[in-house]
Structures are given as C-alpha cells and as structure tokens.
Coordinates of C-alpha atoms in Angstrom, one line a residue:
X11 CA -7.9 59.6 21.8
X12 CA -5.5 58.0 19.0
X13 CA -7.3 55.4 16.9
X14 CA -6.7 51.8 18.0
X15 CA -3.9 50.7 15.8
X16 CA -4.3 47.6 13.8
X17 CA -2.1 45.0 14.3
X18 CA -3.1 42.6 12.1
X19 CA -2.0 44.6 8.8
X20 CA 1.7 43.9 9.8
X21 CA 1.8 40.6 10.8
X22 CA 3.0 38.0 8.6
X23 CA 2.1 34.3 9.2
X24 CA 5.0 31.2 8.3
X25 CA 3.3 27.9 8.7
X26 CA 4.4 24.2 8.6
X27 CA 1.7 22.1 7.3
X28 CA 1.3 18.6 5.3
X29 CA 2.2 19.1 1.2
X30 CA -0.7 18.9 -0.6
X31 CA -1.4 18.0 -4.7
X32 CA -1.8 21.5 -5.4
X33 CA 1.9 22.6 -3.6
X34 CA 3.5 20.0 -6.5
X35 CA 4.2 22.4 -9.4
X36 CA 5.3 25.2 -6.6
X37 CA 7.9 22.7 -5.1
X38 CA 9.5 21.5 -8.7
X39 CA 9.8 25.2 -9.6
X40 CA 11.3 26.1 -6.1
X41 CA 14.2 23.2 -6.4
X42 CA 15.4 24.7 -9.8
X43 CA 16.2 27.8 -8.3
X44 CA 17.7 25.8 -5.3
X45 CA 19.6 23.2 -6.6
X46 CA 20.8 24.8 -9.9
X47 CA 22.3 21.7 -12.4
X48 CA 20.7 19.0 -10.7
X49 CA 17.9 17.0 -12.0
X50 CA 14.7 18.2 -10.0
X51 CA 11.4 16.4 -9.2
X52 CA 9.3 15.0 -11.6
X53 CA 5.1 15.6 -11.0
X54 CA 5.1 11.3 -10.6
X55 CA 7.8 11.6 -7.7
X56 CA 6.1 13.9 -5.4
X57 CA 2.0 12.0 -6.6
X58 CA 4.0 9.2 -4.8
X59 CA 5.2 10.9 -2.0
X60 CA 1.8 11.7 -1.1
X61 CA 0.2 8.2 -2.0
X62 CA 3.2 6.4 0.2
X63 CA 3.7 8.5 3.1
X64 CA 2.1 11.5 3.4
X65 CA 2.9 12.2 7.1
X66 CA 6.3 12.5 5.8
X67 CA 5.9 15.2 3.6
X68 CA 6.0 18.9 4.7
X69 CA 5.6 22.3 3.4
X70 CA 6.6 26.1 4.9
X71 CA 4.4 28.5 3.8
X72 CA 4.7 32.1 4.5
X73 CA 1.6 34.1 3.1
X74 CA -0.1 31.6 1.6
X75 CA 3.3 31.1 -0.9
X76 CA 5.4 27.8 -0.3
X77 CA 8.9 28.7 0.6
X78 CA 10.3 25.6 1.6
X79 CA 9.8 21.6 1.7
X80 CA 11.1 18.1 2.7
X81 CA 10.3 15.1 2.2
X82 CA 11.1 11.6 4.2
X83 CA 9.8 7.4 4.4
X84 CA 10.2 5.5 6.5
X85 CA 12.7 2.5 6.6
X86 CA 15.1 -0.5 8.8
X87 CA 18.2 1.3 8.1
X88 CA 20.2 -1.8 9.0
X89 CA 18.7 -3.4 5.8
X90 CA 20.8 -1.4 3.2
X91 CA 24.2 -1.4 2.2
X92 CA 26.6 0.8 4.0
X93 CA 27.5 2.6 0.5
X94 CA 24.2 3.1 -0.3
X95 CA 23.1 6.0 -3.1
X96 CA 20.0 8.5 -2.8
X97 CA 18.0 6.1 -5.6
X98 CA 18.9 3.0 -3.2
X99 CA 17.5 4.2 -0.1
X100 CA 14.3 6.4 -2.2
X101 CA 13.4 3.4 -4.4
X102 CA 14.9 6.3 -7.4
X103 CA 12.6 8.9 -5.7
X104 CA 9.4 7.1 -5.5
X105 CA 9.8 5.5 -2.2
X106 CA 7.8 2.7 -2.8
X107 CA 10.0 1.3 -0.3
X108 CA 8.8 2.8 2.4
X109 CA 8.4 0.5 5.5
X110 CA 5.3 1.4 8.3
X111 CA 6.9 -1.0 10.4
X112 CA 10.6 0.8 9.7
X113 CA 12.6 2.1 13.0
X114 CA 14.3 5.0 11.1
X115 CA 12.9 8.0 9.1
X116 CA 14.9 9.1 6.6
X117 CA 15.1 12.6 5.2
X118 CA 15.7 12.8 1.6
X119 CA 15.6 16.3 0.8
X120 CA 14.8 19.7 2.5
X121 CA 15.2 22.9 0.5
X122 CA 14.3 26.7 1.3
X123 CA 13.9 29.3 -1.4
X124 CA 16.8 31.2 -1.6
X125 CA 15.0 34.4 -0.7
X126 CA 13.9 33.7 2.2
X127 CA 16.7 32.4 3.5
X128 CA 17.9 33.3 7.2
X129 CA 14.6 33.0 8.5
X130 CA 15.0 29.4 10.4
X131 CA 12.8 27.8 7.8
X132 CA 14.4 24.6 7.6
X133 CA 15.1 24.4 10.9
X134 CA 11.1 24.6 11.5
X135 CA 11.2 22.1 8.6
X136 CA 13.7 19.6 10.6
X137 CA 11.1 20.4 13.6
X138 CA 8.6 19.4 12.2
X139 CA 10.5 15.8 11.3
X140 CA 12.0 15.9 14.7
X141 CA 8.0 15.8 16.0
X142 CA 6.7 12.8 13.7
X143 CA 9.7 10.9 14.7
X144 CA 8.3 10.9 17.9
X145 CA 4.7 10.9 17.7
X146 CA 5.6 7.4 15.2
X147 CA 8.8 6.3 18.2
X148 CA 11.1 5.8 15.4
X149 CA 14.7 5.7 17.0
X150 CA 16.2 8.5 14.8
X151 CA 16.1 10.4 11.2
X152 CA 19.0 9.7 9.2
X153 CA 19.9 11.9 5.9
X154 CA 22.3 12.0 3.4
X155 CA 23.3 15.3 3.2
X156 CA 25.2 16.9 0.7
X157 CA 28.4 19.2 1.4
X158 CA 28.0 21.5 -1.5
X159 CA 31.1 23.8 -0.7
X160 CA 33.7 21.1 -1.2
X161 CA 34.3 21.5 -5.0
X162 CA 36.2 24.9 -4.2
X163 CA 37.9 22.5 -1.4
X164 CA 38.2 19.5 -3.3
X165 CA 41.9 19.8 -4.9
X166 CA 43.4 20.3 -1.3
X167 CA 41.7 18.4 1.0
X168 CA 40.2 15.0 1.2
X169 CA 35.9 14.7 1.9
X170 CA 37.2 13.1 5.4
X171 CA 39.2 16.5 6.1
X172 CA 36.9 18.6 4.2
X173 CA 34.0 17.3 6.9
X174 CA 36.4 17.4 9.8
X175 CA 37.3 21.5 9.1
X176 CA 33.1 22.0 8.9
X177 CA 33.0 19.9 12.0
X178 CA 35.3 22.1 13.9
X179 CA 34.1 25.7 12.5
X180 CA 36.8 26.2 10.1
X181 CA 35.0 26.0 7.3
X182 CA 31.4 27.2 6.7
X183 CA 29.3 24.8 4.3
X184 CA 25.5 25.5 4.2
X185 CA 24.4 22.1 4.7
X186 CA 26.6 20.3 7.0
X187 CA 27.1 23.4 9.3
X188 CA 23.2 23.5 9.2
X189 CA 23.0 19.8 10.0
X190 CA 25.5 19.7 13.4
X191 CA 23.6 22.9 14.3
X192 CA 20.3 20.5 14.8
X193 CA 21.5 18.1 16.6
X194 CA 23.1 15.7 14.0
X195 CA 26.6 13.9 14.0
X196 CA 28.3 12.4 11.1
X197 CA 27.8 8.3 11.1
X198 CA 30.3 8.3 7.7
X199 CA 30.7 9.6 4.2
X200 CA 29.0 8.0 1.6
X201 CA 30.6 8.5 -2.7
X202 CA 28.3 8.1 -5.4
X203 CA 25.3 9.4 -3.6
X204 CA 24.1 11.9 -6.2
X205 CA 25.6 11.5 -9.3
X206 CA 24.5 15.0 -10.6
X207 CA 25.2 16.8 -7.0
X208 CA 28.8 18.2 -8.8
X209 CA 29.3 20.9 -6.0
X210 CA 29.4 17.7 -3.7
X211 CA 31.5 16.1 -5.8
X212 CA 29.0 13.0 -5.3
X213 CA 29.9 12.6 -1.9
X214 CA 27.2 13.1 1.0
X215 CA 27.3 13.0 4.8
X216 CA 25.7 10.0 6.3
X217 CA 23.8 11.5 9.5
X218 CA 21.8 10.8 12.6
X219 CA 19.9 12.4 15.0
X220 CA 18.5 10.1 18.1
X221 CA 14.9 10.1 19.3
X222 CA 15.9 10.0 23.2
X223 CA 12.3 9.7 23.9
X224 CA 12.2 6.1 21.8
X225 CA 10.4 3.1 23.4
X226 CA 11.4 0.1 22.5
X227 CA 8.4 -2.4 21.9
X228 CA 7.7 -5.7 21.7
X229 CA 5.8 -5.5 18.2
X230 CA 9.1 -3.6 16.8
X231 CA 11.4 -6.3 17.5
X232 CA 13.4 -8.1 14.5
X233 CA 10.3 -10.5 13.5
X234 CA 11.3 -14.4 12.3
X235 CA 8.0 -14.8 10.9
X236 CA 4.9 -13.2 10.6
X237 CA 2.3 -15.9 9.9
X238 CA -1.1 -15.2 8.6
X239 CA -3.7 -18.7 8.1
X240 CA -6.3 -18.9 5.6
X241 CA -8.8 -21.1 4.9
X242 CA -10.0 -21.0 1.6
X243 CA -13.6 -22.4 1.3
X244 CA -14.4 -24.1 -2.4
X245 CA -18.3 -24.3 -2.2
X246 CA -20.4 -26.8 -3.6
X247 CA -23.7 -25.0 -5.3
X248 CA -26.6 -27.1 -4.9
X249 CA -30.3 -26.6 -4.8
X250 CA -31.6 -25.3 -1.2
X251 CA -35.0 -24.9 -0.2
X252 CA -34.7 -21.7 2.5
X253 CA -32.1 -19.2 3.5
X254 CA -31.8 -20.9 6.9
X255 CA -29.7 -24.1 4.8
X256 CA -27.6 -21.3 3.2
X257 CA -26.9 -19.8 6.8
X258 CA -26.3 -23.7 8.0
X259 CA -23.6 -24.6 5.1
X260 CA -22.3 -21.1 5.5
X261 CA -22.1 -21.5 9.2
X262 CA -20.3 -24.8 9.0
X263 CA -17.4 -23.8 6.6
X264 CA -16.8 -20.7 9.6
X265 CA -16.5 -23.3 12.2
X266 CA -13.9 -25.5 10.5
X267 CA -11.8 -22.3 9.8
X268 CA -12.2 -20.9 13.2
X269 CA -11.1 -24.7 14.5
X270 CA -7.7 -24.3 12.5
X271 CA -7.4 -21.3 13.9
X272 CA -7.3 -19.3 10.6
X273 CA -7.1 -15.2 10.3
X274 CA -9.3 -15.0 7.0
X275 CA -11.6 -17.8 5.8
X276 CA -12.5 -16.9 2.1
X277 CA -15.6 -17.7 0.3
X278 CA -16.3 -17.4 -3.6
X279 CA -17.9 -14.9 -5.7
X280 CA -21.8 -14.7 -6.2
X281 CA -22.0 -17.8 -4.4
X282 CA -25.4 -16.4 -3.0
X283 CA -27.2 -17.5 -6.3
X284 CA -27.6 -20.3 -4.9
X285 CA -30.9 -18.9 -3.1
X286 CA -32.3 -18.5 -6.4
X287 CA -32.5 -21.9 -6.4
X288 CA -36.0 -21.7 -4.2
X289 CA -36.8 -18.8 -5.9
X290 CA -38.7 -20.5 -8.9
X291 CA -37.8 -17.1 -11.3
X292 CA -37.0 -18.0 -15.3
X293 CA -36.4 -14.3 -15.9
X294 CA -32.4 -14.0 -14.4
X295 CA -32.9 -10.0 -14.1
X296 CA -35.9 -10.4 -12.3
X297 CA -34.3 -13.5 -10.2
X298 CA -30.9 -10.9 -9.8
X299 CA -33.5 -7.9 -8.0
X300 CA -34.9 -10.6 -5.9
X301 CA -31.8 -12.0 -4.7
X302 CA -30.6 -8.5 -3.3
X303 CA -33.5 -8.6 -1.1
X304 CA -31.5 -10.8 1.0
X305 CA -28.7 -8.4 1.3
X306 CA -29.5 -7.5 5.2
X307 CA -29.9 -11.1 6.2
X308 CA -26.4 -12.1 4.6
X309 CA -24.7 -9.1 6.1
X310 CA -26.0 -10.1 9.4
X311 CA -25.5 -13.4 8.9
X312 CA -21.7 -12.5 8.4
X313 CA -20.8 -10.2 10.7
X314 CA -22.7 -12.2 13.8
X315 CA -19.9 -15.0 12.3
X316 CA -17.0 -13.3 12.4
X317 CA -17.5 -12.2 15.8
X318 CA -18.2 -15.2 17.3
X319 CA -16.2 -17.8 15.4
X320 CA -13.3 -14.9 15.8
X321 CA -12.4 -15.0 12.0
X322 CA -12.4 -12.7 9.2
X323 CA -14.5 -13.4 5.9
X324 CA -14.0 -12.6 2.9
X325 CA -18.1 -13.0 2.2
X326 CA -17.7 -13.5 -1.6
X327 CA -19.4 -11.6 -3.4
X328 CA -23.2 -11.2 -4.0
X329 CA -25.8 -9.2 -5.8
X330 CA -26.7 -5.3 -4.6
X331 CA -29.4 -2.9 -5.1
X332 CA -28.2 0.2 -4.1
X333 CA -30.0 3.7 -4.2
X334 CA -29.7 4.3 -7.7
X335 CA -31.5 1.3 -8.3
X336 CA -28.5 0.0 -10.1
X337 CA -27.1 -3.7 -9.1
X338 CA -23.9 -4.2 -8.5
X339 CA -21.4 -6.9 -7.8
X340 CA -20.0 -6.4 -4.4
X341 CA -17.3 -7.9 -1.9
X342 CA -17.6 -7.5 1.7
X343 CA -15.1 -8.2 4.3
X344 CA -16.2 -8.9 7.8
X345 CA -13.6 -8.4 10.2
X346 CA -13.7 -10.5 13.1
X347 CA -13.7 -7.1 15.4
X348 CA -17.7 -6.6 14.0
X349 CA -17.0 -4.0 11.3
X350 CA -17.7 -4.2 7.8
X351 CA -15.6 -3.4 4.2
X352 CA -16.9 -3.6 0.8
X353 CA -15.3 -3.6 -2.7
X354 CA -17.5 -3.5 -6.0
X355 CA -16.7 -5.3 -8.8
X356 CA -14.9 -2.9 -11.4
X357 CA -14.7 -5.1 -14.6
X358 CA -17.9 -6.4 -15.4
X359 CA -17.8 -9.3 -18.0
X360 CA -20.2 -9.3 -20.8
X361 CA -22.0 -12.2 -19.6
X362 CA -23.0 -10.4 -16.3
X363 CA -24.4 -7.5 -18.6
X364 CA -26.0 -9.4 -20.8
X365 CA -28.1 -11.6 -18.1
X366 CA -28.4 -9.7 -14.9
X367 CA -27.7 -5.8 -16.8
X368 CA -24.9 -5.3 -13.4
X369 CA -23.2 -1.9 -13.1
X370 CA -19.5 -1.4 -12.4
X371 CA -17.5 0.0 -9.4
X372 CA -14.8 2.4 -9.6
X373 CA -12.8 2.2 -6.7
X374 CA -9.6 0.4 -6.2
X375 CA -10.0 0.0 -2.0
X376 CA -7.2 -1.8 0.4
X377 CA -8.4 -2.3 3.5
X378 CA -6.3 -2.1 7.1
X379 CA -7.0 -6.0 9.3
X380 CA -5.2 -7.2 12.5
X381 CA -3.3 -9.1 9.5
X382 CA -2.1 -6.1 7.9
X383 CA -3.3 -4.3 4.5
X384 CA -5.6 -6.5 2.2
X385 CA -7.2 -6.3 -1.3
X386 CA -10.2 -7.8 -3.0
X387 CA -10.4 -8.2 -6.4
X388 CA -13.7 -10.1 -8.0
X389 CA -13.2 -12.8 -10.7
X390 CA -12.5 -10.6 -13.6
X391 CA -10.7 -8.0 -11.8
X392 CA -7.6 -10.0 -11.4
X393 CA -7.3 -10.5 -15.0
X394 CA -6.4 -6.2 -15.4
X395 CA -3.0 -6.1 -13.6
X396 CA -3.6 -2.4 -13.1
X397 CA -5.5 -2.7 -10.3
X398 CA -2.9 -5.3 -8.7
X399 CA -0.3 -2.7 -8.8
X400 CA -2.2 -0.2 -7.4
X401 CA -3.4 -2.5 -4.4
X402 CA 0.0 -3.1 -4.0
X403 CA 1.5 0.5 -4.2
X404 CA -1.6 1.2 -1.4
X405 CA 0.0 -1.5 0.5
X406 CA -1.9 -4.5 0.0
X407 CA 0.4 -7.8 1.0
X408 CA -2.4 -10.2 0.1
X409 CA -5.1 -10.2 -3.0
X410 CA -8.2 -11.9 -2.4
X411 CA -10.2 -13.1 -5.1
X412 CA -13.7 -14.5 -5.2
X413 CA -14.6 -16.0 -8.2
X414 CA -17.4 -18.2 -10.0
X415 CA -16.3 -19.4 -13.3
X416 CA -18.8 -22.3 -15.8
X417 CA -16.1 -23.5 -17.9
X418 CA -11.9 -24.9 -17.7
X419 CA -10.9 -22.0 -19.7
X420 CA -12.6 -19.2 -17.6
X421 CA -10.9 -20.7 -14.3
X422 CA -7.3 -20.9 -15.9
X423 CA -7.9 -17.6 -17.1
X424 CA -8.8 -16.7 -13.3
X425 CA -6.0 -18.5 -12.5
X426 CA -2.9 -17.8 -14.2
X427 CA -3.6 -14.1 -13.7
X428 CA -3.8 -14.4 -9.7
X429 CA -0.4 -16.5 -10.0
X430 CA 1.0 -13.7 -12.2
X431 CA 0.1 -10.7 -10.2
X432 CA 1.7 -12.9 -7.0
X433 CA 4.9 -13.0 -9.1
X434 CA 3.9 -8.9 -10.8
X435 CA 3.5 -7.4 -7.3
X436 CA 5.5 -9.6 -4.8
X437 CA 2.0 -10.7 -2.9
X438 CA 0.3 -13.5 -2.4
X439 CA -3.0 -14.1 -3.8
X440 CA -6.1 -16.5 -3.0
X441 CA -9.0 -17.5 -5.4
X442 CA -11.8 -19.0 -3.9
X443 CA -14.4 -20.8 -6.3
X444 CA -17.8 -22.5 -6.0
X445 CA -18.4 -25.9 -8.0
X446 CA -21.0 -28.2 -8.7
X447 CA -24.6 -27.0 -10.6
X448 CA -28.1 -25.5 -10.0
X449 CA -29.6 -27.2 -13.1
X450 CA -33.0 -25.0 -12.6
X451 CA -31.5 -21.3 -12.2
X452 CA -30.6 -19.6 -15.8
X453 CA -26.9 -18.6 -16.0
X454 CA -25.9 -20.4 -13.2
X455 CA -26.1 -24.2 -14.4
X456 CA -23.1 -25.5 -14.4
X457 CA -19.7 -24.6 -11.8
X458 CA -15.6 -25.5 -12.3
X459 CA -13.0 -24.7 -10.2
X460 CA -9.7 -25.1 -8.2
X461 CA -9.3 -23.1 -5.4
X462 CA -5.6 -22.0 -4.5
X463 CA -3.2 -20.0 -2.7
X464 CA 0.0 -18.4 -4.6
X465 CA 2.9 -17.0 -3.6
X466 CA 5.8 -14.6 -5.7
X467 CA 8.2 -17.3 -6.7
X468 CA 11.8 -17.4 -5.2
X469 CA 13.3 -19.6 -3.2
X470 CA 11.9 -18.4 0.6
X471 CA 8.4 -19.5 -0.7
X472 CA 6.6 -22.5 -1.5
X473 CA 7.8 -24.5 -4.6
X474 CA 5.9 -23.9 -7.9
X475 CA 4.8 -20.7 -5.8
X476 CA 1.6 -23.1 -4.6
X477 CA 0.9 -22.2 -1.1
X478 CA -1.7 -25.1 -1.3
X479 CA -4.6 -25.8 -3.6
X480 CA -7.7 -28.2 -3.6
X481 CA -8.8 -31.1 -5.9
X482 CA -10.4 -29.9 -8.2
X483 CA -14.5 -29.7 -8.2
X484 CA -15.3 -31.1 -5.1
X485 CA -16.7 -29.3 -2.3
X486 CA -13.6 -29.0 0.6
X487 CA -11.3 -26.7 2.1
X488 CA -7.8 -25.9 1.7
X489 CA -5.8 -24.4 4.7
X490 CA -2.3 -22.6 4.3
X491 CA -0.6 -20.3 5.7
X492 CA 1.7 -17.4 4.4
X493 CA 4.2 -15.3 5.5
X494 CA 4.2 -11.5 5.9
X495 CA 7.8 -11.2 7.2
X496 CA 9.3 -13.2 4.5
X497 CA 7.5 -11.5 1.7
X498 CA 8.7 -8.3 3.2
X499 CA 12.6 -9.6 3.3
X500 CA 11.6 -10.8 -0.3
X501 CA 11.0 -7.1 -1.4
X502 CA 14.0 -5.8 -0.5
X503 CA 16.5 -8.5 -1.1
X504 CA 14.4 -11.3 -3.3
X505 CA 16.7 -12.9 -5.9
X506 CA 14.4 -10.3 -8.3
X507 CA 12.9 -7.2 -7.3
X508 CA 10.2 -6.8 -9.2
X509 CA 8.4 -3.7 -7.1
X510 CA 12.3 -2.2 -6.7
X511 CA 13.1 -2.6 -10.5
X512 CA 10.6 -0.7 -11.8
X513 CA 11.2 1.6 -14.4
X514 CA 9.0 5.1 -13.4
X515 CA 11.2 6.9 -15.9
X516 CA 9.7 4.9 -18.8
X517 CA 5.9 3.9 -17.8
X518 CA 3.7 4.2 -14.9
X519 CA 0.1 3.2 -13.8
X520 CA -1.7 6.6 -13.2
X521 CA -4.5 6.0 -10.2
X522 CA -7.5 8.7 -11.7
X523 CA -9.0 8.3 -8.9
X524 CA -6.3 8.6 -6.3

C-alpha cells in the first residue's frame, strides 16, 4: 500500500491579519520597491497608524513574509474641501484626524509587492476594508487613487479622457482598472493630490464604494451640540472627628451635582488628608501609611455614589499602599455605571518626597465614559505638556485635574498650565482644588485655590476661554457645561489648528510606553 501522502508540505498559507509594530520596517522597505520616486513611510507614520486606528490597518502575509498592506481612518467626508490633497485628508500621514464618530473610511494607500503580484492580494486587502466598513456601518470607503499610467498618456489626452478610456477598457492602468473591478465608481478627479506621484502627474481619482448594508442611526446624525455638565467641587479642609463626616460632606457635594444634573462632578487631589485630621500622628510618613488604611472605605464610599446619585466622580486623589509597599498618589474615576478607573500620579513634586517618601506612576491612561474619552492628570502632572498631548493623541476631549496647592504661586502655576494645554491640545480642562487649613496635620496647614473650567480659545467658546470659575478660597461649586461637538468642528476648521498644524517632520512626543 502507497504511503499516505502529505499534504501539508505543499500547501502555502496567505493571510489577512491586523499590522503589527514588528510588520513596520517590512512595510517601508516593501513601498520603495512599489512606489519607486515617491517619498515612503516614515517609522512615526505607521507608530501612528497603530496608536489612532488600528482596526484600519491591514497586512497580507504569505509564509509568515508580509507581501502587501493598506492603511485607512476614519472620517465625515463632507467636512473637507472638494480639492482636497492626500496630507489634507491624512493629517500629512499621521491621521490624527481620524474621527470614531466619522460615516466614511478612507483608504489611503494599499500596495502589493511586485512579486507577488496576480495573486488577488489586494483584492483580499480591499476585502478585508469592505468587512470593517460593515462591521463599524460606515456608509462607504472612499480613496484617492492614483492613475499611474497617464504620464505616457498625458501629452494627448486630458486626466478627464485619460479616466474615461480606463473606464471603458481602452486603456489598461493598474490602479483605476483595479479599482472599477471592486466595485468603485469615479466621484471626480482631484490635481495636486500627491505632489511626488509624477507617473500620476499629481492627479488622483476620487472614489466610492457604498456599504448597501448601512443603517442609518439616530446617534450618527449631524449633531448641533453635544453637551457634557460638570460640577466642579472646591472643598473646604477642616478638622473632622470620624470618617462618617468625610462620607457626610462628601455625600452632599454628590447630591448637589446629581440635582444639576451633571455628567462628572470633580473633587480635588489628596483631599482625603483631611482624615488625618482625627488621626493625632506628628510623624507625616507614618500619618501617610495610616491614611491608606482607608482606601476600601473611600472606594466604596464612591462607587455606592456614583451609582445612586447617577454621576461620575472624579474621586481626587488619595494616598495608596499597594503590594510593593510603595505609596502612591492615585486618581480614581467612578463611573456612574459601578465600575472603577485609576490614574497614578507620574510627576511627583519634591515636597511629596520629602514628607510622605510617594512613588511615581508610569502610565499615561484615557479612559472611555458615556461622555466620551477622558484624562486625569494630578496637580503637577499638567505642568509637563507631554502627557497632555499624548491624552489627546489617545483621544482624550477633556483633562481632569485634581489638585491641592499651599501657596498663590503653586495654584497659578497649576493654573496657567491647564489653560495652556486647553489652548496646546484643543480640549478642555478642569482643576478642582481644596481650600481652607488643618492647622494640626504637618504638610497640610494651610490650602489656596480657584477652581475652573477652560476651554481652547476661539471664538465658538467661552470668552477669555473661562468656561466658569469660583471665588476664590471659599468652599462652593462651580457648574458649567462644555461642548464636545463644537470642540470637534473646532479641530477641523478652528480659526487655528493647533493638533492639524503640527509639524511631525520636525519634532514629536515619543509615548515609551505605548
């Protein structure tokens, strides 16, 4: 009897899968060798594809070698110009101007390696787009494509006719011929798209491809507005004699939030020293370990809050013990749903060294609410605008900040930095203070502050880009509320564009640990 054959030996597996860091230096060598005198990818370009939009980022791979890639975002289409270029529409090939809440994905490059050709690989490739526009119901994928044959066409025929004689299969051209063969049709022709695309002449093919399973929703409508209330709680520190007052002042500052009907009601950093004020400890390390002892009461506190006044707190920030036995200085954000965030501090000043000997964070987190993407950022924090920009690129719209400050000069310092990363990042950010003293607790005497909203500052926002901001060192609340939809329409067609107008050919903030 003949030995069973084995298949397996001749079988060679193509895959489409999600790009991946390690496919980067594959894909920028692959689109020399396909797109000969054009300016490739740079290593930052394709980090950012990943960090914006990964969904939208695909790799063929045949035998564990990559063989072929595109890349998309997501955007309104009916925002840009109708003689938009490539570095329009791809924010110069970063696509930080990729929009989640965007109707059209479009592609804005697909390449195969020119030896393996002929073997459908980017039509898997458009596939595969095909399938995530319908899995995300986005109404089509549009592309610029490029007609790379017409330079031998270009001294007789006009790009109109040179497209019309593809069109009608009088002329081959190996992208637009590809194209119509996937379902596209030509919306128009589009000069100046890629200046360096000389076989194109710097024209490209403006095209569309409709999602007919698209369901319009009521969420995806054209939004007027999309309001978001907060109630920024500027607390007075006093001497208490149990945890149950804490709970008491605590609880009444959640009440008067949840009346307004507010989204977020923010409270200040550290503000739980104010139980060392029953404590009776001189030594401010010692009084530091005993304070995290409370940690499980104030979480429950919290979270049994938020749920029931229907809010979500930003909890300040308080004093942790953690397995190491280090203590750190950490935010927590209590969603009104019953789940629970945290953000460490990652900047520690000296003074918190010096008294309380508190370890840093490393982590730059935004988290995901029913109010969209949010960041926290602890006192000192907001004074590194790194970490502002890299909130934002994650797709923070607001920046939270807790803070606790003893002096005028520490709070302006708090202060002028939140209204510049507003301005920086095209956000709005909220700092939350405690006032007042607790004459018997070392380090935590004396209190100033002036709690505040900000906003970027352009004309669709509030004048002197002041949301709203209290009196100064009193104990009261401040309610304001800001608007998501305009600070969107901001980005893309402010009077300055500060997140568009970045220069990622001369500098960039590198994430390490992205």
């Amino acid at each position: 009897m003949a030995e069973k054959l084995d298949l397996s030996q001749f079988e060679k597996k193509m895959i489409i899968r999600p790009m991946e860091k390690k496919d980067i230096e594959h894909i920028i060598r692959m689109q020399a060798i396909c797109f000969p005198g054009m300016e490739p990818w740079k290593v930052e370009h394709l980090e950012s594809h990943l960090s914006v939009f990964p969904e939208g980022q695909f790799v063929a791979e045949l035998e564990g070698k990559v063989i072929g890639s595109c890349s998309s975002l997501i955007i309104n289409f009916d925002e840009y110009d109708d003689r938009h270029t490539w570095d329009d529409v791809t924010d110069n090939g970063y696509i930080t101007n990729h929009n989640p809440e965007g109707y059209n994905l479009y592609g804005i490059e697909v390449m195969v390696h020119p030896d393996y050709r002929r073997m459908k690989v980017g039509h898997r490739l458009y596939e595969a787009r095909k399938e995530l526009a319908r899995t995300l119901n986005l109404k089509s994928i549009i592309i610029g494509g490029r007609i790379p044959n017409y330079f031998k066409y270009a001294e007789e025929m006009s790009p109109r006719e040179y497209v019309d004689a593809v069109s009608r299969h009088k002329i081959y051209d190996p992208v637009l011929s590809f194209q119509l063969l996937n379902g596209f049709t030509l919306m128009r022709i589009n000069p100046n798209y890629l200046p360096d695309d000389k076989r194109s002449q710097n024209y490209a093919t403006l095209m569309e491809w409709n999602n007919v399973d698209y369901r319009p929703q009521s969420k995806r409508h054209f939004k007027t507005s999309y309001p978001v209330r907060i109630c920024v709680v500027q607390y007075m520190m006093r001497k208490i004699h149990s945890f149950e007052e804490f709970a008491n002042q605590v609880e009444y500052f959640t009440d008067v939030a949840s009346d307004a009907k507010s989204d977020f009601v923010v409270f200040p950093e550290i503000f739980t020293t104010q139980l060392m004020s029953f404590l009776n400890i001189k030594s401010p390390s010692l009084a530091v370990r005993r304070l995290s002892d409370f940690t499980e009461q104030y979480i429950e506190l919290f979270t049994d809050l938020a749920v029931r006044y229907n809010v979500n707190i930003i909890g300040g920030s308080h004093f942790v013990k953690e397995e190491d036995d280090e203590i750190y200085n950490i935010a927590y954000l209590f969603r009104r749903d019953g789940t629970i965030e945290k953000q460490y501090k990652i900047h520690i000043t000296p003074n918190e060294r010096k008294w309380w000997g508190i370890s840093a964070g490393d982590t730059v987190k935004v988290f995901d609410t029913d109010c969209g993407k949010i960041a926290i950022q602890i006192c000192y924090d907001i004074e590194f605008p790194e970490l502002a920009r890299i909130a934002t690129d994650k797709g923070a719209n607001i920046i939270f900040t807790p803070f606790c400050t003893e002096d005028r000069q520490g709070y302006l310092r708090v202060r002028y930095c939140a209204q510049a990363r507003a301005v920086e990042n095209q956000i709005y950010t909220v700092i939350s203070g405690t006032v007042g003293n607790l004459p018997q607790t070392e380090n935590m005497d004396i209190q100033y502050a002036q709690s505040a909203i900000f906003a970027p500052s352009d004309f669709e926002f509030a004048r002197d880009g002041i949301v709203g901001e209290t009196n100064p060192n009193i104990e009261m609340v401040m309610i304001g509320d800001v608007d998501l939809e305009i600070l969107r329409r901001q980005r893309q067609s402010g009077t300055v564009r500060q997140l568009k107008d970045r220069r990622h050919d001369v500098y960039k903030v590198e994430y390490l640990k992205g």
